[in-house]
Coordinates of C-alpha atoms (C1' of nucleotides) in Angstrom, one line a residue:
Chain A
M1 CA -64.9 24.5 -10.0
S2 CA -61.1 24.3 -9.7
T3 CA -60.1 25.4 -13.1
V4 CA -56.6 26.6 -14.0
R5 CA -55.9 30.0 -12.6
P6 CA -53.0 32.4 -13.2
H7 CA -50.0 31.7 -11.0
N8 CA -50.5 34.4 -8.4
A9 CA -54.3 34.4 -8.2
P10 CA -56.1 33.4 -5.0
A11 CA -58.6 30.6 -4.9
P12 CA -62.1 31.9 -5.3
N13 CA -63.5 32.9 -1.9
L14 CA -60.2 32.6 -0.1
L15 CA -61.5 34.4 3.0
V16 CA -64.9 32.9 3.1
G17 CA -63.3 29.5 2.9
R18 CA -60.8 30.2 5.6
F19 CA -63.3 31.8 8.0
S20 CA -66.1 29.2 7.6
A21 CA -63.6 26.4 8.3
L22 CA -63.0 28.0 11.7
A23 CA -66.5 28.9 12.8
P24 CA -70.1 28.7 11.4
L25 CA -71.0 31.9 9.5
D26 CA -74.5 33.2 8.8
D27 CA -75.4 34.6 5.4
Q28 CA -74.7 38.2 6.4
E29 CA -71.2 37.3 7.6
R30 CA -70.5 35.2 4.5
K31 CA -71.6 38.1 2.3
A32 CA -69.5 40.6 4.2
L33 CA -66.4 38.5 3.5
Q34 CA -67.4 38.0 -0.1
L35 CA -67.7 41.7 -0.6
L36 CA -64.2 42.2 0.8
E37 CA -62.7 40.2 -1.9
N38 CA -64.4 42.1 -4.6
K39 CA -63.2 45.4 -3.2
T40 CA -60.6 47.5 -4.8
Q41 CA -57.2 45.8 -4.3
H42 CA -54.1 47.6 -3.2
V43 CA -51.0 46.4 -5.0
F44 CA -47.5 46.5 -3.7
Q45 CA -44.5 45.7 -5.8
H46 CA -42.0 43.0 -5.0
D47 CA -39.6 44.2 -2.2
T48 CA -41.7 47.2 -1.3
R49 CA -42.4 48.2 2.3
V50 CA -46.1 47.6 3.2
L51 CA -45.9 48.8 6.8
R52 CA -43.3 50.6 8.8
Q53 CA -42.4 49.5 12.3
G54 CA -43.8 51.9 14.8
V55 CA -46.4 53.6 12.7
E56 CA -50.1 53.6 13.7
I57 CA -52.1 51.2 11.6
H58 CA -55.0 53.0 10.0
T59 CA -56.1 50.4 7.6
P60 CA -55.7 46.7 8.4
C61 CA -55.9 44.5 5.4
F62 CA -56.0 40.9 4.1
I63 CA -53.5 39.5 1.6
V64 CA -55.4 38.1 -1.3
G65 CA -52.4 37.4 -3.5
G66 CA -48.6 37.1 -3.0
W67 CA -46.4 36.7 0.1
A68 CA -45.0 39.2 2.6
S69 CA -42.8 39.1 5.6
A70 CA -43.0 40.8 9.0
E71 CA -39.5 41.6 10.2
W72 CA -37.4 43.1 12.9
Q73 CA -34.1 44.8 12.2
L74 CA -31.0 45.2 14.2
H75 CA -29.0 48.4 13.7
D76 CA -26.1 46.7 11.9
G77 CA -28.4 45.3 9.2
R78 CA -29.1 41.9 10.5
R79 CA -32.7 41.1 10.3
Q80 CA -35.1 38.5 11.7
I81 CA -38.3 37.6 9.8
V82 CA -40.8 36.9 12.6
Q83 CA -43.6 35.9 10.4
V84 CA -44.2 34.9 6.8
L85 CA -47.5 36.2 5.5
V86 CA -49.4 34.3 2.8
P87 CA -52.7 34.8 1.0
G88 CA -55.5 34.8 3.6
D89 CA -53.3 36.3 6.3
A90 CA -54.1 39.6 7.8
I91 CA -51.7 42.5 8.1
G92 CA -52.1 44.8 11.1
L93 CA -55.5 43.4 12.2
N94 CA -56.1 43.2 15.9
V95 CA -58.7 44.2 18.4
R96 CA -56.7 46.7 20.3
A97 CA -57.5 50.4 20.2
R98 CA -55.0 52.5 18.3
P99 CA -52.8 49.7 17.1
V100 CA -49.2 50.3 16.2
S101 CA -47.2 48.1 13.9
L102 CA -44.5 46.3 15.9
T103 CA -42.6 45.2 12.8
H104 CA -41.7 46.2 9.3
V105 CA -43.8 44.4 6.7
V106 CA -42.2 43.9 3.3
A107 CA -43.8 42.4 0.1
R108 CA -41.8 39.4 -0.9
T109 CA -43.6 39.0 -4.2
D110 CA -45.9 41.3 -5.9
L111 CA -48.7 41.6 -3.4
R112 CA -52.4 42.3 -3.5
T113 CA -54.4 43.2 -0.5
V114 CA -58.0 44.3 0.4
E115 CA -58.9 46.7 3.2
A116 CA -60.3 45.1 6.4
S117 CA -61.4 48.1 8.5
G118 CA -64.9 46.8 8.5
I119 CA -63.7 43.5 9.9
R120 CA -61.8 45.2 12.6
S121 CA -64.8 47.1 13.8
A122 CA -66.9 44.0 13.7
W123 CA -64.3 42.3 15.8
R124 CA -64.4 45.1 18.4
D125 CA -68.2 44.9 18.6
R126 CA -68.0 41.2 19.5
S127 CA -71.8 40.8 18.9
R128 CA -72.8 42.1 15.5
M129 CA -71.0 39.2 13.7
P130 CA -70.3 36.5 16.2
G131 CA -69.2 33.9 13.7
I132 CA -66.5 36.2 12.3
C133 CA -65.4 37.2 15.8
A134 CA -65.0 33.5 16.8
A135 CA -63.0 32.8 13.6
L136 CA -60.8 35.9 14.3
D137 CA -60.2 34.7 17.8
L138 CA -59.0 31.4 16.5
I139 CA -56.9 33.1 13.8
E140 CA -55.2 35.2 16.4
S141 CA -54.7 32.2 18.5
E142 CA -53.1 30.3 15.6
Y143 CA -50.9 33.3 14.8
E144 CA -49.6 33.3 18.4
F145 CA -49.1 29.5 18.2
F146 CA -46.9 29.9 15.3
L147 CA -44.9 32.8 16.9
L148 CA -44.2 30.4 19.7
T149 CA -43.2 27.5 17.5
H150 CA -41.0 29.9 15.6
M151 CA -39.2 30.9 18.8
T152 CA -38.6 27.3 19.7
R153 CA -37.3 26.6 16.3
L154 CA -34.8 29.5 16.6
G155 CA -33.8 28.8 20.1
R156 CA -33.6 25.1 20.3
Q157 CA -33.7 23.4 16.9
K158 CA -30.9 22.6 14.5
A159 CA -30.9 23.8 11.0
Y160 CA -32.4 20.7 9.5
E161 CA -35.1 20.5 12.2
R162 CA -36.0 24.2 11.8
T163 CA -36.3 23.8 8.1
A164 CA -38.5 20.7 8.3
N165 CA -40.7 22.3 10.9
F166 CA -41.1 25.5 8.9
I167 CA -42.0 23.6 5.7
L168 CA -44.7 21.8 7.6
E169 CA -46.0 25.0 9.0
L170 CA -46.4 26.4 5.5
D171 CA -48.0 23.2 4.3
Y172 CA -50.5 23.4 7.2
R173 CA -51.4 27.0 6.7
L174 CA -51.5 26.9 2.9
S175 CA -53.7 23.8 3.0
A176 CA -56.3 25.6 5.1
R177 CA -56.5 28.1 2.3
G178 CA -56.7 25.7 -0.5
L179 CA -53.3 26.8 -1.8
C180 CA -51.6 23.4 -1.3
I181 CA -52.5 20.4 -3.3
N182 CA -51.0 17.0 -2.3
G183 CA -48.3 18.6 -0.3
S184 CA -47.3 20.8 -3.2
F185 CA -47.4 24.6 -3.1
A186 CA -45.9 27.7 -4.7
F187 CA -42.8 28.8 -2.7
P188 CA -41.7 32.2 -3.9
L189 CA -39.1 32.9 -1.2
T190 CA -35.4 33.2 -2.1
Q191 CA -33.0 31.3 0.0
E192 CA -31.7 34.6 1.4
T193 CA -35.2 35.4 2.7
L194 CA -35.6 31.9 4.0
A195 CA -32.3 32.4 5.9
D196 CA -33.7 35.4 7.6
V197 CA -36.7 33.4 8.6
L198 CA -34.8 30.5 10.0
G199 CA -32.0 32.4 11.6
L200 CA -29.4 30.8 9.4
S201 CA -26.9 31.9 6.8
V202 CA -27.8 31.6 3.1
V203 CA -25.1 29.1 2.5
H204 CA -26.3 26.9 5.3
V205 CA -29.9 27.1 4.1
N206 CA -28.8 26.0 0.7
R207 CA -26.9 23.0 2.1
T208 CA -29.8 22.1 4.4
L209 CA -32.3 22.1 1.5
Q210 CA -29.9 20.0 -0.6
Q211 CA -29.7 17.5 2.2
M212 CA -33.4 17.4 2.4
R213 CA -33.7 16.7 -1.3
K214 CA -31.0 14.0 -1.0
D215 CA -33.0 12.4 1.7
G216 CA -36.0 12.4 -0.5
C217 CA -38.0 14.6 1.8
I218 CA -38.8 17.4 -0.6
T219 CA -38.6 18.8 -4.0
L220 CA -38.0 22.5 -4.6
Q221 CA -37.7 23.8 -8.1
G222 CA -39.2 26.6 -10.2
G223 CA -40.6 28.2 -7.1
R224 CA -42.7 25.2 -6.1
M225 CA -42.1 23.1 -3.1
T226 CA -43.4 19.5 -2.9
I227 CA -43.4 17.4 0.3
L228 CA -42.3 13.9 -0.6
N229 CA -41.9 12.4 2.8
R230 CA -44.2 14.0 5.4
E231 CA -43.4 11.4 8.0
A232 CA -39.7 12.1 8.0
L233 CA -40.2 15.8 8.1
T234 CA -42.7 15.6 11.0
T235 CA -40.2 13.5 13.0
A236 CA -37.2 15.5 12.2
G237 CA -38.9 18.9 12.8
D238 CA -40.9 17.7 15.8
F239 CA -43.9 19.4 14.2
I240 CA -47.2 19.7 16.2
S241 CA -50.3 20.7 14.4
P242 CA -52.1 23.7 16.0
A243 CA -55.4 22.0 15.2
R244 CA -55.6 20.4 18.6
F245 CA -55.3 23.9 20.2
M246 CA -58.1 25.3 18.1
T247 CA -60.8 23.2 19.8
R248 CA -62.3 22.9 23.3
A249 CA -60.8 19.5 24.0
A250 CA -57.8 19.4 26.3
P251 CA -55.1 17.3 24.7
S252 CA -53.6 14.7 27.0
D253 CA -50.7 13.6 24.8
L254 CA -48.5 16.6 24.8
P255 CA -45.0 16.4 26.0
G256 CA -45.4 16.9 29.7
I257 CA -43.2 18.3 32.5
V258 CA -42.0 15.4 34.7
Chain B
M1 CA -43.1 55.0 51.8
S2 CA -40.5 52.5 50.6
T3 CA -39.7 50.7 53.8
V4 CA -37.9 47.5 54.0
R5 CA -40.0 44.6 52.8
P6 CA -39.5 40.8 53.0
H7 CA -37.5 39.6 50.0
N8 CA -40.3 38.1 47.9
A9 CA -43.0 40.6 48.7
P10 CA -44.5 42.8 46.0
A11 CA -44.5 46.6 46.2
P12 CA -47.7 47.9 47.6
N13 CA -50.3 48.4 44.9
L14 CA -48.3 46.6 42.3
L15 CA -51.2 46.4 39.8
V16 CA -52.6 49.8 40.5
G17 CA -49.2 51.3 39.9
R18 CA -48.6 49.4 36.7
F19 CA -52.0 50.1 35.2
S20 CA -52.2 53.7 36.1
A21 CA -48.8 54.3 34.5
L22 CA -50.3 53.1 31.2
A23 CA -53.7 54.8 31.2
P24 CA -55.7 57.2 33.5
L25 CA -57.9 55.2 35.8
D26 CA -61.1 56.4 37.5
D27 CA -61.8 55.7 41.2
Q28 CA -63.9 52.6 40.4
E29 CA -61.1 51.1 38.3
R30 CA -58.5 51.9 40.8
K31 CA -60.6 50.3 43.5
A32 CA -61.2 47.2 41.4
L33 CA -57.5 46.6 41.0
Q34 CA -56.8 47.3 44.7
L35 CA -59.4 44.7 45.6
L36 CA -57.6 42.2 43.4
E37 CA -54.5 42.4 45.5
N38 CA -56.3 41.9 48.7
K39 CA -58.0 38.8 47.3
T40 CA -57.1 35.3 48.4
Q41 CA -53.8 34.4 46.9
H42 CA -53.0 31.1 45.2
V43 CA -49.6 29.8 46.0
F44 CA -47.4 27.5 43.9
Q45 CA -44.3 25.9 45.0
H46 CA -41.0 26.4 43.3
D47 CA -40.8 24.2 40.1
T48 CA -44.5 23.5 40.1
R49 CA -46.6 23.5 36.9
V50 CA -49.1 26.4 37.0
L51 CA -50.7 25.8 33.6
R52 CA -50.5 22.9 31.1
Q53 CA -50.1 23.5 27.4
G54 CA -53.3 22.9 25.6
V55 CA -55.8 23.1 28.5
E56 CA -58.6 25.7 28.5
I57 CA -57.9 28.6 30.8
H58 CA -60.7 28.9 33.3
T59 CA -59.1 31.4 35.7
P60 CA -56.6 33.9 34.4
C61 CA -54.5 35.5 37.1
F62 CA -51.9 38.1 38.0
I63 CA -48.6 37.2 39.6
V64 CA -48.1 39.2 42.8
G65 CA -45.0 37.5 44.0
G66 CA -42.3 35.3 42.5
W67 CA -41.3 34.4 38.9
A68 CA -42.6 31.9 36.4
S69 CA -41.8 30.9 32.9
A70 CA -43.9 30.1 29.9
E71 CA -42.3 27.3 27.9
W72 CA -42.5 25.1 24.9
Q73 CA -41.2 21.5 24.9
L74 CA -39.7 19.4 22.2
H75 CA -40.3 15.7 22.4
D76 CA -36.7 14.9 23.3
G77 CA -36.7 17.1 26.3
R78 CA -35.2 20.3 24.9
R79 CA -37.2 23.2 26.0
Q80 CA -37.5 26.9 25.0
I81 CA -38.7 29.4 27.5
V82 CA -40.7 31.8 25.5
Q83 CA -41.5 34.3 28.2
V84 CA -40.3 35.1 31.7
L85 CA -43.1 36.1 34.0
V86 CA -42.5 38.5 36.9
P87 CA -44.7 40.1 39.5
G88 CA -47.4 42.2 37.8
D89 CA -47.5 40.0 34.7
A90 CA -50.7 38.2 33.8
I91 CA -51.0 34.4 33.2
G92 CA -53.6 33.3 30.7
L93 CA -55.2 36.6 30.4
N94 CA -56.6 37.6 27.0
V95 CA -59.7 38.9 25.3
R96 CA -60.4 35.8 23.3
A97 CA -63.4 33.6 24.0
R98 CA -62.6 30.1 25.3
P99 CA -58.8 30.7 25.5
V100 CA -56.5 27.7 25.5
S101 CA -53.0 27.9 27.0
L102 CA -50.4 27.7 24.2
T103 CA -47.5 26.9 26.6
H104 CA -46.7 25.3 29.8
V105 CA -46.3 27.7 32.7
V106 CA -43.9 26.7 35.5
A107 CA -43.2 28.5 38.8
R108 CA -39.5 29.3 38.9
T109 CA -39.7 30.5 42.5
D110 CA -42.4 30.1 45.0
L111 CA -45.2 32.0 43.4
R112 CA -48.2 33.9 44.5
T113 CA -51.1 34.8 42.2
V114 CA -54.5 36.4 42.4
E115 CA -57.5 35.6 40.2
A116 CA -58.3 38.0 37.4
S117 CA -61.5 36.7 35.9
G118 CA -63.2 40.0 36.7
I119 CA -60.5 41.8 34.8
R120 CA -61.0 39.5 31.8
S121 CA -64.7 40.2 31.6
A122 CA -64.2 43.9 32.0
W123 CA -61.7 43.7 29.1
R124 CA -64.3 41.9 27.0
D125 CA -66.9 44.6 27.7
R126 CA -64.6 47.3 26.4
S127 CA -66.9 50.0 27.9
R128 CA -67.4 49.4 31.6
M129 CA -63.8 50.1 32.6
P130 CA -62.3 52.0 29.7
G131 CA -59.1 52.9 31.5
I132 CA -58.4 49.3 32.4
C133 CA -59.1 48.2 28.9
A134 CA -56.7 50.8 27.5
A135 CA -54.0 49.6 29.9
L136 CA -54.6 46.0 29.0
D137 CA -54.4 46.8 25.3
L138 CA -51.0 48.3 26.0
I139 CA -49.9 45.5 28.2
E140 CA -50.8 43.0 25.4
S141 CA -49.0 45.1 22.9
E142 CA -45.9 45.2 25.1
Y143 CA -46.1 41.5 25.6
E144 CA -46.1 41.0 21.9
F145 CA -43.3 43.4 21.5
F146 CA -41.1 41.4 23.8
L147 CA -42.1 38.2 22.0
L148 CA -40.7 39.7 18.9
T149 CA -37.5 40.9 20.4
H150 CA -37.0 37.5 21.9
M151 CA -37.3 36.0 18.5
T152 CA -34.8 38.4 17.1
R153 CA -32.4 37.6 20.0
L154 CA -32.7 33.9 19.3
G155 CA -32.4 34.1 15.6
R156 CA -29.9 36.8 15.0
Q157 CA -27.9 37.7 18.0
K158 CA -24.8 36.3 19.5
A159 CA -24.7 35.0 23.1
Y160 CA -23.3 38.2 24.6
E161 CA -25.8 40.3 22.7
R162 CA -28.8 38.2 23.7
T163 CA -27.8 38.2 27.3
A164 CA -27.3 42.0 27.3
N165 CA -30.6 42.6 25.6
F166 CA -32.5 40.3 27.9
I167 CA -31.0 41.9 31.0
L168 CA -32.2 45.3 29.8
E169 CA -35.6 43.9 29.0
L170 CA -35.9 42.7 32.6
D171 CA -34.6 46.0 33.9
Y172 CA -37.3 47.8 31.9
R173 CA -40.1 45.6 32.9
L174 CA -39.2 45.4 36.6
S175 CA -38.7 49.2 36.7
A176 CA -42.2 49.8 35.5
R177 CA -43.4 47.8 38.6
G178 CA -41.1 49.4 41.1
L179 CA -39.1 46.2 41.5
C180 CA -35.9 47.7 40.3
I181 CA -33.9 50.3 42.1
N182 CA -30.9 52.0 40.4
G183 CA -30.6 49.2 37.9
S184 CA -30.5 46.6 40.6
F185 CA -33.1 43.8 41.0
A186 CA -33.7 40.4 42.4
F187 CA -32.8 37.8 39.9
P188 CA -33.9 34.3 41.0
L189 CA -33.3 32.3 37.8
T190 CA -30.7 29.6 37.7
Q191 CA -28.2 29.6 34.9
E192 CA -29.9 26.5 33.6
T193 CA -33.2 28.3 33.3
L194 CA -31.5 31.3 31.8
A195 CA -30.0 29.0 29.2
D196 CA -33.5 27.8 28.2
V197 CA -34.5 31.5 27.9
L198 CA -31.6 32.5 25.7
G199 CA -31.4 29.3 23.7
L200 CA -27.8 28.6 24.9
S201 CA -26.1 25.8 26.9
V202 CA -25.6 26.3 30.6
V203 CA -21.9 26.3 30.2
H204 CA -22.0 29.1 27.7
V205 CA -24.4 31.2 29.7
N206 CA -21.9 30.9 32.6
R207 CA -19.0 32.0 30.4
T208 CA -21.0 34.9 29.0
L209 CA -22.0 36.2 32.4
Q210 CA -18.4 36.0 33.5
Q211 CA -17.3 38.0 30.5
M212 CA -20.0 40.5 31.3
R213 CA -18.7 40.8 34.9
K214 CA -15.2 41.1 33.7
D215 CA -16.3 43.9 31.4
G216 CA -17.7 45.7 34.3
C217 CA -21.2 45.6 32.9
I218 CA -23.1 43.8 35.6
T219 CA -22.9 42.3 39.0
L220 CA -24.7 39.1 39.8
Q221 CA -24.5 37.5 43.2
G222 CA -26.8 36.2 45.8
G223 CA -29.7 36.2 43.4
R224 CA -29.4 39.9 42.7
M225 CA -28.4 41.5 39.5
T226 CA -27.0 45.0 39.2
I227 CA -26.4 46.9 36.0
L228 CA -23.2 48.7 36.2
N229 CA -22.8 49.9 32.6
R230 CA -26.1 50.4 30.9
E231 CA -24.6 52.1 27.9
A232 CA -22.4 49.2 27.1
L233 CA -25.2 46.8 27.5
T234 CA -27.6 48.9 25.3
T235 CA -25.0 49.0 22.6
A236 CA -24.0 45.4 22.8
G237 CA -27.6 44.1 23.0
D238 CA -29.0 46.6 20.5
F239 CA -31.8 47.2 23.0
I240 CA -34.8 49.2 22.0
S241 CA -37.3 50.4 24.6
P242 CA -40.9 49.5 23.8
A243 CA -41.9 52.9 25.3
R244 CA -41.9 54.5 21.9
F245 CA -44.4 51.9 20.7
M246 CA -46.8 52.5 23.5
T247 CA -47.7 56.0 22.4
R248 CA -49.5 57.5 19.4
A249 CA -46.4 59.2 18.0
A250 CA -44.8 57.5 15.0
P251 CA -41.1 57.2 15.6
S252 CA -38.9 58.3 12.7
D253 CA -35.5 57.1 14.0
L254 CA -36.0 53.4 13.7
P255 CA -33.7 51.3 11.6
G256 CA -35.2 51.5 8.2
I257 CA -35.4 49.4 5.1
V258 CA -33.2 50.8 2.4
Chain C
dC1 C1' -26.2 36.7 -26.8
dG2 C1' -25.3 38.7 -22.7
dC3 C1' -26.6 40.3 -18.3
dC4 C1' -28.0 39.9 -13.4
dG5 C1' -29.7 38.0 -9.4
dA6 C1' -30.1 33.6 -7.2
dA7 C1' -28.2 29.1 -6.3
dT8 C1' -24.3 26.4 -5.5
dT9 C1' -19.7 24.9 -4.0
dG10 C1' -15.2 24.5 -1.4
dA11 C1' -12.1 25.8 2.3
dC12 C1' -11.6 27.6 6.6
dA13 C1' -12.6 30.0 11.0
dC14 C1' -15.2 30.5 15.1
dG15 C1' -19.0 30.4 18.3
dG16 C1' -21.2 27.4 21.0
dT17 C1' -22.0 22.5 22.6
dT18 C1' -20.8 18.5 25.0
dC19 C1' -18.6 15.7 28.4
dA20 C1' -16.5 15.3 32.6
dA21 C1' -14.8 17.0 36.7
dT22 C1' -14.2 20.2 40.4
dT23 C1' -15.5 24.0 43.3
dG24 C1' -18.7 26.6 46.0
dA25 C1' -22.8 27.9 48.8
dG26 C1' -26.9 27.1 51.4
dG27 C1' -29.5 23.9 54.3
dT28 C1' -30.0 20.0 57.6
dG29 C1' -29.0 16.9 61.2
dG30 C1' -26.0 15.2 64.6
Chain D
dC1 C1' -20.6 24.1 65.6
dC2 C1' -19.2 21.1 62.5
dA3 C1' -20.0 17.3 59.0
dC4 C1' -22.5 16.3 55.4
dC5 C1' -25.6 16.6 51.5
dT6 C1' -27.3 18.6 47.5
dC7 C1' -27.8 21.6 43.8
dA8 C1' -25.9 25.4 41.4
dA9 C1' -21.8 27.5 39.6
dT10 C1' -17.5 27.0 37.5
dT11 C1' -13.6 25.2 34.7
dG12 C1' -11.0 22.6 30.9
dA13 C1' -10.6 20.3 26.7
dA14 C1' -12.3 18.2 22.6
dC15 C1' -15.6 18.5 19.1
dC16 C1' -19.0 20.0 15.7
dG17 C1' -22.6 22.9 13.6
dT18 C1' -22.9 27.0 11.4
dG19 C1' -20.9 31.3 9.6
dT20 C1' -17.8 33.6 6.5
dC21 C1' -15.3 34.5 2.3
dA22 C1' -14.7 33.9 -2.3
dA23 C1' -15.6 31.9 -6.5
dT24 C1' -18.4 29.6 -9.9
dT25 C1' -22.6 28.0 -12.1
dC26 C1' -27.3 28.3 -13.2
dG27 C1' -31.6 30.3 -15.0
dG28 C1' -34.6 33.7 -16.6
dC29 C1' -35.2 37.9 -19.2
dG30 C1' -34.1 41.9 -22.1

DNA sequence: CGCCGAATTGACACGGTTCAATTGAGGTGG
DNA sequence: CCACCTCAATTGAACCGTGTCAATTCGGCG
């Protein structure tokens, strides 16, 4: 089933795969997701703005190919990327009435998306497609989880730690979508973009990556990242998988407060 | 109407005031909120854990007195406060089914809360109390807005800028709850806590605050902060009010991309 | 072959941290 | 009413992680 595909193409049934991993879907729900992927795809060119901060979101969508970034700008040009969006991620999808985009969204590669208005209304119903709703709840929860890790990275971790942690986040998210094989995945971000993700300067990102290569932790060449030493990265980056938060069980081994 | 109240007491009708400022409420909704505030109050001592990261949230609540912090911990003890919670803020309130707390929540002062399970189920209905739902949507949106500003602060702003921006955020949020008069409000956080908010060391927070005082921007003594020069803080901190995101109108004067 | 954006490198400056005292303020008991 | 205790605030000095500036090299593409 996993034949060679063109570089930027999504795995077959990207969305079905992701959703059904999170919650059991009935045939109708599965079919609804499958139809989505066959829909007309919107295409955005590399470096194009997908969504503008402050505008009302009329058509939420899913990314089916390419990467994007959600970002915040300061008036003097500094920018912070608050979220890196990969295939399978939603753009502008939430339950709220009359949602407004809180960030700019920019295509970081050529980008293909499919409209998800139907999914949004199903989510609001909370009864018509319970499996999809459950999965969306978890997706939103995971999204928030990564926002919080990202904040901790920026506020309290050193360059090397941030980078390690972020690489593992990508590994985790891409794996869940079948876009990561043996800790190896396409990594189309420039070091400048990565700098805006990690809150560092380009120069320092470069040096940090080199250190990581020297340490035998990763490979990064030709737009492909490979994790060579997951243990070392996990320790250095203090990475916690969100998996444990996605289930009912209350974890007991989290770092506690006194 | 605004008589002298004991230091830590909330304004009368804290929640009614906040919600009705966001969306029109009918009598039933107003009454539901009013009843909340008269309910039995849970009390947490200063420095007590209110919620543990990873546990399922059985009873969401509103803070009616005191401050708290939502925080993330690294294994070596470093911590990042991802959200400062003040009276009128919710703890653990969201629409999702079976919500799990993504952070620790710690009382930063003596804290009083009221249970909000009723509000949560009303929110899930999305029809029984439309006004309250609309307000909750906006509250969640604002919450996310401030998460994003916080990320930008941590990733891309200098100490002075972060501090200025954060003070204005507090000013904005406390004003909406009637807890800020003429840019002056109770500020019960220690500099150490503030350091964990801003991703700085205690020492540097201290120096930054002193600089701000020297610049005539603020006063901070006896647990009370007063903004003396809002202009200067706004410029330095690059503060953007979320107000413009809480309405339908699409703003045109945001910092753009190219 | 030549061009252009991205990656890389070196030298230096600076913001912020760390360590180690010292001062100050609020609360308690004698 | 004062002595004492404790925790927060403050200060100084040395240190270091990261940013900035300015080239230079590399790699893909026309």
